[in-house]
XYZ file of C-alpha atoms in Angstrom:
471
model
C 7.624 -20.304 -28.188
C 6.438 -19.119 -25.038
C 3.857 -20.489 -23.650
C 0.608 -18.673 -22.432
C 0.845 -19.120 -18.837
C 4.486 -18.043 -18.973
C 3.426 -14.921 -19.932
C 0.449 -14.672 -16.821
C 3.249 -15.607 -14.848
C 5.511 -12.498 -15.647
C 2.453 -9.747 -16.837
C -0.759 -11.196 -14.221
C 1.282 -12.262 -11.662
C 4.233 -10.321 -11.595
C 4.469 -6.538 -12.666
C 5.623 -7.310 -15.906
C 8.377 -8.921 -18.049
C 11.829 -7.649 -18.120
C 14.620 -8.459 -20.652
C 15.379 -12.030 -20.941
C 12.645 -12.819 -17.852
C 10.448 -14.606 -20.378
C 12.647 -17.359 -21.665
C 13.857 -17.846 -18.052
C 10.536 -18.948 -16.774
C 10.822 -22.897 -16.968
C 7.942 -23.770 -14.949
C 5.246 -20.683 -14.190
C 3.769 -22.139 -11.196
C 7.317 -23.210 -9.791
C 8.648 -19.432 -11.065
C 6.261 -18.074 -8.727
C 6.351 -19.952 -5.692
C 10.073 -20.115 -5.857
C 9.714 -16.302 -5.176
C 8.352 -17.287 -1.849
C 11.254 -17.728 -0.073
C 12.529 -15.377 2.799
C 14.483 -12.626 1.438
C 16.121 -9.587 3.129
C 14.861 -6.635 2.864
C 16.208 -4.683 -0.604
C 19.338 -2.504 0.480
C 17.709 0.912 -1.468
C 14.695 0.111 1.036
C 16.980 -0.886 4.537
C 18.805 2.558 4.349
C 15.944 4.642 4.452
C 14.543 6.491 7.698
C 12.466 4.642 9.776
C 8.994 5.394 11.209
C 10.702 6.549 14.869
C 13.245 8.291 13.387
C 10.618 10.523 11.289
C 8.735 10.813 14.134
C 11.648 12.483 15.986
C 12.105 14.765 12.819
C 8.365 16.164 12.808
C 8.252 16.620 16.871
C 11.607 18.725 16.616
C 9.949 20.537 13.997
C 6.495 20.912 16.485
C 8.823 21.912 19.534
C 10.329 25.241 17.105
C 7.129 25.772 15.936
C 6.054 26.183 19.470
C 8.811 28.229 20.196
C 8.337 30.636 17.251
C 4.634 31.048 18.367
C 5.722 31.847 22.062
C 8.045 34.361 20.876
C 5.940 36.302 18.773
C 3.178 36.412 21.607
C 5.930 37.865 24.092
C 7.578 40.138 21.790
C 10.181 38.596 20.158
C 11.049 38.239 16.539
C 9.495 34.823 16.199
C 8.245 35.872 12.442
C 11.484 35.021 10.862
C 12.044 31.575 12.594
C 8.138 30.886 11.650
C 8.950 31.138 8.215
C 11.987 29.228 7.926
C 10.717 26.261 10.300
C 7.679 26.153 7.461
C 10.196 26.103 4.705
C 12.104 23.289 6.368
C 8.684 21.194 7.507
C 7.601 21.258 3.521
C 11.407 20.570 2.625
C 11.211 17.514 4.820
C 8.026 16.213 3.240
C 9.343 16.628 -0.385
C 12.349 14.916 0.520
C 11.078 12.024 2.296
C 8.353 11.637 -0.791
C 11.109 12.228 -3.432
C 13.441 9.139 -2.036
C 10.520 7.211 -0.529
C 8.776 6.739 -4.391
C 12.628 6.853 -5.708
C 13.486 3.829 -3.832
C 9.800 2.033 -4.057
C 9.748 2.015 -7.969
C 13.212 1.148 -8.428
C 12.777 -1.968 -6.552
C 9.364 -2.485 -8.305
C 11.064 -2.168 -11.846
C 14.296 -4.086 -11.053
C 13.336 -6.860 -9.080
C 13.363 -10.169 -10.059
C 10.501 -11.491 -7.788
C 8.038 -9.591 -9.243
C 5.419 -11.628 -8.061
C 6.480 -10.437 -4.327
C 6.497 -6.822 -5.617
C 2.882 -7.195 -6.415
C 1.973 -9.096 -3.584
C 3.519 -5.769 -1.245
C 1.749 -3.384 -3.649
C -1.672 -5.646 -3.108
C -1.705 -5.259 0.529
C -0.566 -1.829 0.542
C -3.136 -0.769 -0.989
C -5.740 -3.427 0.923
C -4.089 -1.788 4.123
C -4.461 1.976 2.377
C -3.141 5.265 3.787
C -3.755 8.406 2.177
C -0.707 10.775 2.356
C -3.158 14.018 1.145
C -3.649 13.399 5.443
C -0.927 15.487 6.470
C -0.336 13.686 9.849
C -0.067 10.395 7.645
C 2.168 11.535 5.023
C 5.186 10.612 6.243
C 4.277 6.958 6.949
C 2.446 5.534 4.021
C 5.469 3.944 2.533
C 7.443 3.162 5.813
C 4.486 1.411 6.880
C 4.660 -0.972 3.662
C 8.223 -1.876 4.523
C 8.095 -2.095 7.813
C 4.511 -3.661 8.687
C 3.808 -5.413 5.388
C 6.890 -6.907 3.622
C 8.308 -8.533 6.630
C 5.011 -10.587 7.263
C 4.514 -11.104 3.574
C 4.572 -14.444 3.538
C 3.778 -14.992 7.158
C 0.700 -15.238 9.270
C -2.360 -12.743 8.359
C -2.710 -11.766 12.092
C 0.696 -11.029 12.378
C 0.460 -8.424 9.376
C -2.518 -7.269 10.671
C -1.426 -6.483 13.952
C 1.724 -4.855 12.657
C -0.462 -2.444 10.494
C -2.948 -1.279 13.282
C -0.167 -0.498 15.717
C 1.924 1.355 12.751
C 2.009 5.230 12.911
C 0.976 5.489 9.533
C -2.724 3.794 10.596
C -3.193 5.399 13.816
C -2.594 8.756 12.749
C -4.595 8.458 8.917
C -7.909 6.988 10.762
C -7.163 9.029 14.134
C -6.865 6.571 16.726
C -4.027 8.618 18.125
C -6.710 10.798 19.280
C -9.066 8.201 20.608
C -9.295 8.323 24.469
C -11.987 6.140 26.593
C -14.523 8.256 27.664
C -14.119 6.366 31.303
C -10.182 6.268 31.076
C -8.175 8.265 33.762
C -7.122 10.407 31.240
C -10.367 11.686 29.825
C -11.641 12.147 33.297
C -8.873 14.290 34.456
C -9.619 16.504 31.167
C -13.175 16.867 32.097
C -12.328 18.810 35.572
C -10.156 21.000 33.759
C -12.114 21.632 30.704
C -15.341 19.782 30.704
C -16.501 20.845 27.035
C -13.003 19.833 25.458
C -12.680 16.358 27.237
C -11.303 13.791 24.699
C -13.632 11.031 23.350
C -13.969 7.632 21.727
C -12.780 7.733 17.863
C -14.419 4.857 15.984
C -12.531 5.140 12.681
C -10.013 2.495 13.031
C -12.044 -0.178 14.260
C -14.889 0.367 11.423
C -12.604 0.310 9.028
C -10.744 -2.955 10.643
C -14.061 -4.766 10.143
C -15.512 -3.162 7.242
C -12.442 -3.191 5.291
C -9.082 -5.436 6.841
C -11.012 -8.112 7.998
C -14.517 -9.125 7.677
C -15.816 -7.207 4.859
C -19.039 -5.127 4.582
C -20.765 -8.419 4.350
C -19.193 -9.875 7.199
C -21.610 -10.022 10.026
C -20.579 -7.609 12.213
C -22.654 -4.734 13.840
C -22.241 -0.925 14.816
C -21.793 -2.697 18.634
C -18.952 -4.717 17.552
C -17.533 -1.612 16.120
C -17.966 0.290 19.221
C -16.281 -2.588 21.369
C -13.347 -2.891 19.119
C -12.850 0.901 19.326
C -12.914 1.120 23.555
C -10.721 -2.165 23.133
C -7.937 -0.214 21.290
C -8.265 2.925 23.099
C -4.812 3.864 24.244
C -2.953 2.877 21.022
C -1.018 5.239 19.350
C 2.214 6.767 19.002
C 5.283 7.949 21.684
C 4.633 11.600 23.263
C 6.739 14.512 21.741
C 8.564 14.978 25.277
C 9.753 11.107 24.736
C 11.157 11.472 21.200
C 12.573 14.910 22.105
C 14.641 13.143 24.779
C 15.711 10.144 22.831
C 13.271 7.986 24.163
C 10.544 5.680 22.491
C 11.994 2.482 21.286
C 9.237 1.938 19.190
C 6.842 3.931 16.978
C 3.714 2.464 18.675
C 3.150 3.109 22.079
C 0.147 1.986 24.450
C -0.575 4.398 26.621
C -2.881 3.059 30.013
C -4.140 6.155 30.531
C -6.044 6.543 27.663
C -7.580 3.052 27.329
C -11.237 2.254 28.380
C -11.187 -0.797 30.877
C -13.842 -3.463 31.056
C -14.581 -6.402 29.526
C -15.856 -6.149 26.367
C -17.883 -8.522 23.601
C -16.836 -8.682 20.285
C -18.721 -11.071 17.742
C -20.320 -12.758 20.343
C -17.112 -13.645 22.239
C -16.160 -11.679 25.793
C -12.489 -10.138 26.182
C -11.425 -10.124 29.548
C -10.029 -6.703 30.504
C -6.336 -6.659 29.767
C -4.988 -3.322 28.422
C -3.140 -3.585 25.315
C -3.752 -7.492 25.246
C -7.633 -7.246 25.082
C -7.458 -5.539 21.387
C -4.648 -7.824 20.189
C -6.637 -11.033 21.507
C -9.530 -9.213 19.194
C -7.503 -8.520 16.366
C -6.154 -12.247 16.578
C -9.523 -13.491 16.506
C -10.405 -11.481 13.248
C -7.526 -12.420 11.567
C -8.930 -16.345 11.544
C -12.731 -15.669 11.168
C -14.199 -17.307 8.265
C -15.582 -14.478 6.754
C -11.995 -12.825 6.593
C -10.901 -15.858 4.824
C -13.892 -15.579 2.522
C -13.181 -11.788 1.826
C -9.361 -11.372 1.784
C -9.264 -14.802 -0.495
C -11.657 -13.079 -2.727
C -9.700 -9.676 -2.895
C -6.150 -11.557 -3.642
C -8.192 -13.803 -6.426
C -9.815 -10.533 -7.868
C -6.672 -8.779 -7.823
C -4.484 -11.695 -9.592
C -7.182 -13.911 -11.709
C -9.887 -11.573 -12.635
C -12.854 -9.099 -11.768
C -14.875 -12.036 -11.627
C -13.193 -14.569 -9.576
C -13.934 -18.289 -9.888
C -15.814 -19.020 -5.982
C -14.234 -22.559 -6.487
C -11.168 -20.830 -6.380
C -11.912 -18.482 -3.649
C -13.627 -21.539 -1.591
C -10.126 -23.449 -1.818
C -7.885 -20.159 -0.713
C -10.623 -19.748 2.420
C -9.975 -23.283 3.426
C -6.425 -23.276 3.189
C -6.851 -19.965 5.189
C -8.800 -21.580 7.933
C -6.754 -24.713 7.731
C -3.557 -23.193 8.771
C -4.768 -20.422 10.439
C -3.910 -17.654 7.746
C -0.559 -18.695 6.792
C -0.398 -16.410 3.910
C 2.222 -18.694 1.959
C -0.088 -21.359 2.113
C -3.146 -19.280 0.307
C -0.751 -18.042 -2.145
C -0.253 -21.693 -3.074
C -3.365 -22.772 -3.441
C -3.985 -20.041 -5.477
C -0.766 -20.336 -7.623
C -1.856 -24.180 -8.299
C -5.284 -23.795 -8.725
C -6.382 -24.537 -12.238
C -8.864 -21.684 -12.464
C -5.980 -19.298 -11.712
C -5.185 -20.216 -15.368
C -8.169 -20.435 -17.274
C -8.528 -18.482 -20.463
C -11.348 -15.986 -18.438
C -8.170 -15.382 -16.250
C -7.021 -11.325 -16.788
C -6.771 -8.256 -15.303
C -6.788 -4.454 -16.568
C -4.009 -2.777 -15.621
C -4.188 -0.137 -13.111
C -1.906 3.199 -14.078
C 0.670 1.753 -11.641
C 0.558 -1.646 -13.534
C 0.539 0.221 -16.521
C 3.614 2.452 -16.176
C 5.887 -0.270 -14.086
C 5.133 -2.936 -16.903
C 6.608 -0.092 -19.494
C 9.767 0.808 -17.520
C 10.253 -3.176 -17.006
C 10.088 -3.994 -20.717
C 11.540 -0.981 -21.915
C 13.385 1.550 -18.728
C 10.756 4.035 -20.250
C 11.150 6.479 -17.424
C 14.320 7.805 -15.709
C 13.795 6.251 -11.798
C 15.889 8.931 -10.890
C 13.058 11.788 -11.544
C 10.510 9.863 -8.710
C 8.589 13.847 -9.222
C 7.859 12.880 -12.872
C 6.500 9.713 -12.307
C 4.727 10.943 -9.360
C 3.109 13.634 -12.009
C 2.456 11.440 -14.415
C 0.175 8.678 -12.268
C -1.227 11.429 -10.721
C -2.427 12.858 -14.626
C -3.799 9.277 -14.911
C -5.707 9.336 -11.801
C -3.197 6.836 -9.383
C -0.905 9.015 -7.644
C 1.328 6.661 -5.350
C -0.239 6.128 -1.583
C -3.096 8.747 -2.695
C -6.050 6.827 -2.652
C -8.053 9.367 -0.666
C -10.374 6.348 0.616
C -9.517 3.810 3.097
C -11.074 1.479 0.692
C -7.734 1.887 -1.329
C -7.572 2.211 -5.341
C -10.200 0.332 -7.163
C -9.138 -3.051 -8.554
C -11.487 -3.509 -11.124
C -11.484 -3.173 -15.060
C -14.502 -0.769 -15.527
C -12.659 1.962 -12.781
C -10.047 2.299 -15.466
C -11.120 1.988 -18.478
C -13.002 4.771 -19.299
C -12.906 6.985 -22.263
C -11.146 9.728 -20.741
C -8.836 7.339 -18.758
C -8.150 5.347 -22.039
C -6.879 8.693 -23.660
C -4.645 9.763 -20.706
C -3.098 6.054 -21.137
C -2.695 7.387 -24.819
C -0.763 10.454 -23.663
C 0.853 8.526 -21.004
C 2.430 6.024 -23.671
C 3.625 8.758 -25.902
C 5.399 10.410 -22.580
C 7.048 7.209 -21.745
C 8.328 6.668 -24.942
C 9.847 10.083 -25.242
C 12.145 9.573 -21.975
C 13.909 7.053 -23.851
C 17.585 7.843 -25.094
C 17.393 6.897 -29.184
C 19.787 4.169 -29.191
C 17.293 2.021 -26.733
C 14.163 2.520 -29.018
C 12.909 -0.225 -30.755
C 9.348 -1.291 -30.692
C 10.088 -4.552 -31.769
C 12.393 -5.556 -29.462
C 10.164 -4.143 -26.609
C 7.711 -6.222 -27.956
C 9.548 -9.251 -28.033
C 10.606 -8.702 -24.065
C 6.832 -8.064 -22.617
C 5.154 -10.526 -24.939
C 7.670 -13.279 -26.411
C 6.657 -13.412 -29.571
C 2.917 -13.534 -28.606
C 1.589 -10.325 -29.751
C -1.311 -10.310 -31.911
C -0.479 -9.792 -35.486
C -2.138 -6.372 -36.342
C -0.506 -4.786 -33.250
C 2.971 -6.373 -34.817
C 2.381 -4.824 -38.028
C 1.315 -1.427 -36.633
C 5.178 -1.348 -34.632
C 6.113 -2.166 -38.264
C 4.341 0.512 -40.294
C 5.006 3.384 -37.938
C 6.991 6.746 -39.363
C 9.620 6.170 -36.426
C 10.828 4.083 -33.921
C 9.442 6.434 -31.079
C 6.082 6.563 -32.451
C 6.276 2.850 -32.410
C 7.173 2.509 -28.975
C 4.378 4.676 -28.339
C 1.972 2.771 -30.259
C 3.097 -0.189 -28.429
C 2.391 0.618 -24.919
C -0.817 2.497 -26.339
C -2.611 -0.821 -27.524
C -4.981 -2.737 -26.302
C -3.000 -6.066 -25.753
C -0.717 -3.572 -23.618
C -3.326 -2.473 -21.551
C -4.066 -6.274 -19.928
C -2.593 -8.172 -17.616
C -3.141 -12.013 -19.283
């Protein structure tokens, strides 16, 4: 008999049980913690282009578009070139999206370390980028594998710095356009075009404080937002000319000419002028701040335990965070070993992403060579990959995903998923055994037996109330 804790390990902490997985889990806590050992990046992800390669491709297209515009202005034939470049640009984004999503979901579906994959998805949503902003569209998936995965079990401060200096975040929250008003670059611009001089952009600084670290109730002020924004002026990406010439050894560049010098004060602490290092020291302090420990621990517990996580659990995680300087592996361990993480109240309603991935893991229900079909299905359910349309990310509570219209779309998705399996693989009772290990409620089991066809039975399983929850 499969225990409830084994199901929780696979379905609440993980992304859903795969064939034979429940039988391999002997001690749920040990099974989860064993996944946190260092592993290399999956080959399917390691073979994808880097952010620097994407920056170079974009830069090349921008240069050729500029040449086409110049040709039109001088009476040359730039129209055909412009159309061809537009097609190349569209093809770049479409091909990148296709291969990125195919790899991401193939890893999520096939992984035997689904707790780790869930944590990857959690942090990717915590540091949300929405690809409907075109300048960031190529960089959400690379940020996940370049800034989040390498630091998943390390110090939060290292992950924070990697994210905030990644071209995806820098472009999404406009820090690439943030220039200190007293910087050499701004002073020079004002002498040339006073009305068009660049200025300070506070978007990234505000979200670092409100979303990424302290939280909305973390005790910061508007002055703190401005001070942090000034400290990170000059944080951007390599210049197009450097990219075109093959230069730029990294996708991040600090531009001293755009940086606002001077001493800054954040949360009552003074930071001496230091160029790039000033902002780095601010982020390091934010990463270990007690408000950050409490806010992010609460988000982790909410995601892995329940919409209203037990305060004692959150406090224990925050204490570990403070004692270890934000060592994430230690924080995860505190959560996994805490009795409150395994209580009867511990359950989560599946987001559309959870629903789809768990269905595929249990039954291989969607051809993973068709990322567009997966994207369309998740879009219809309200959670298109990497498109939360807000820096706050996708919602993580049952009320946001369990309305009448959302539930009806799940029924439709369940039918669509059941129709993707070849006939020889359709067995609703066997799939239920894979997902629930014999602990599916009697009512749902009887309904599967009475289904008019095996395909209808599989749709019933995926649409059943039991399948909507990570228990």
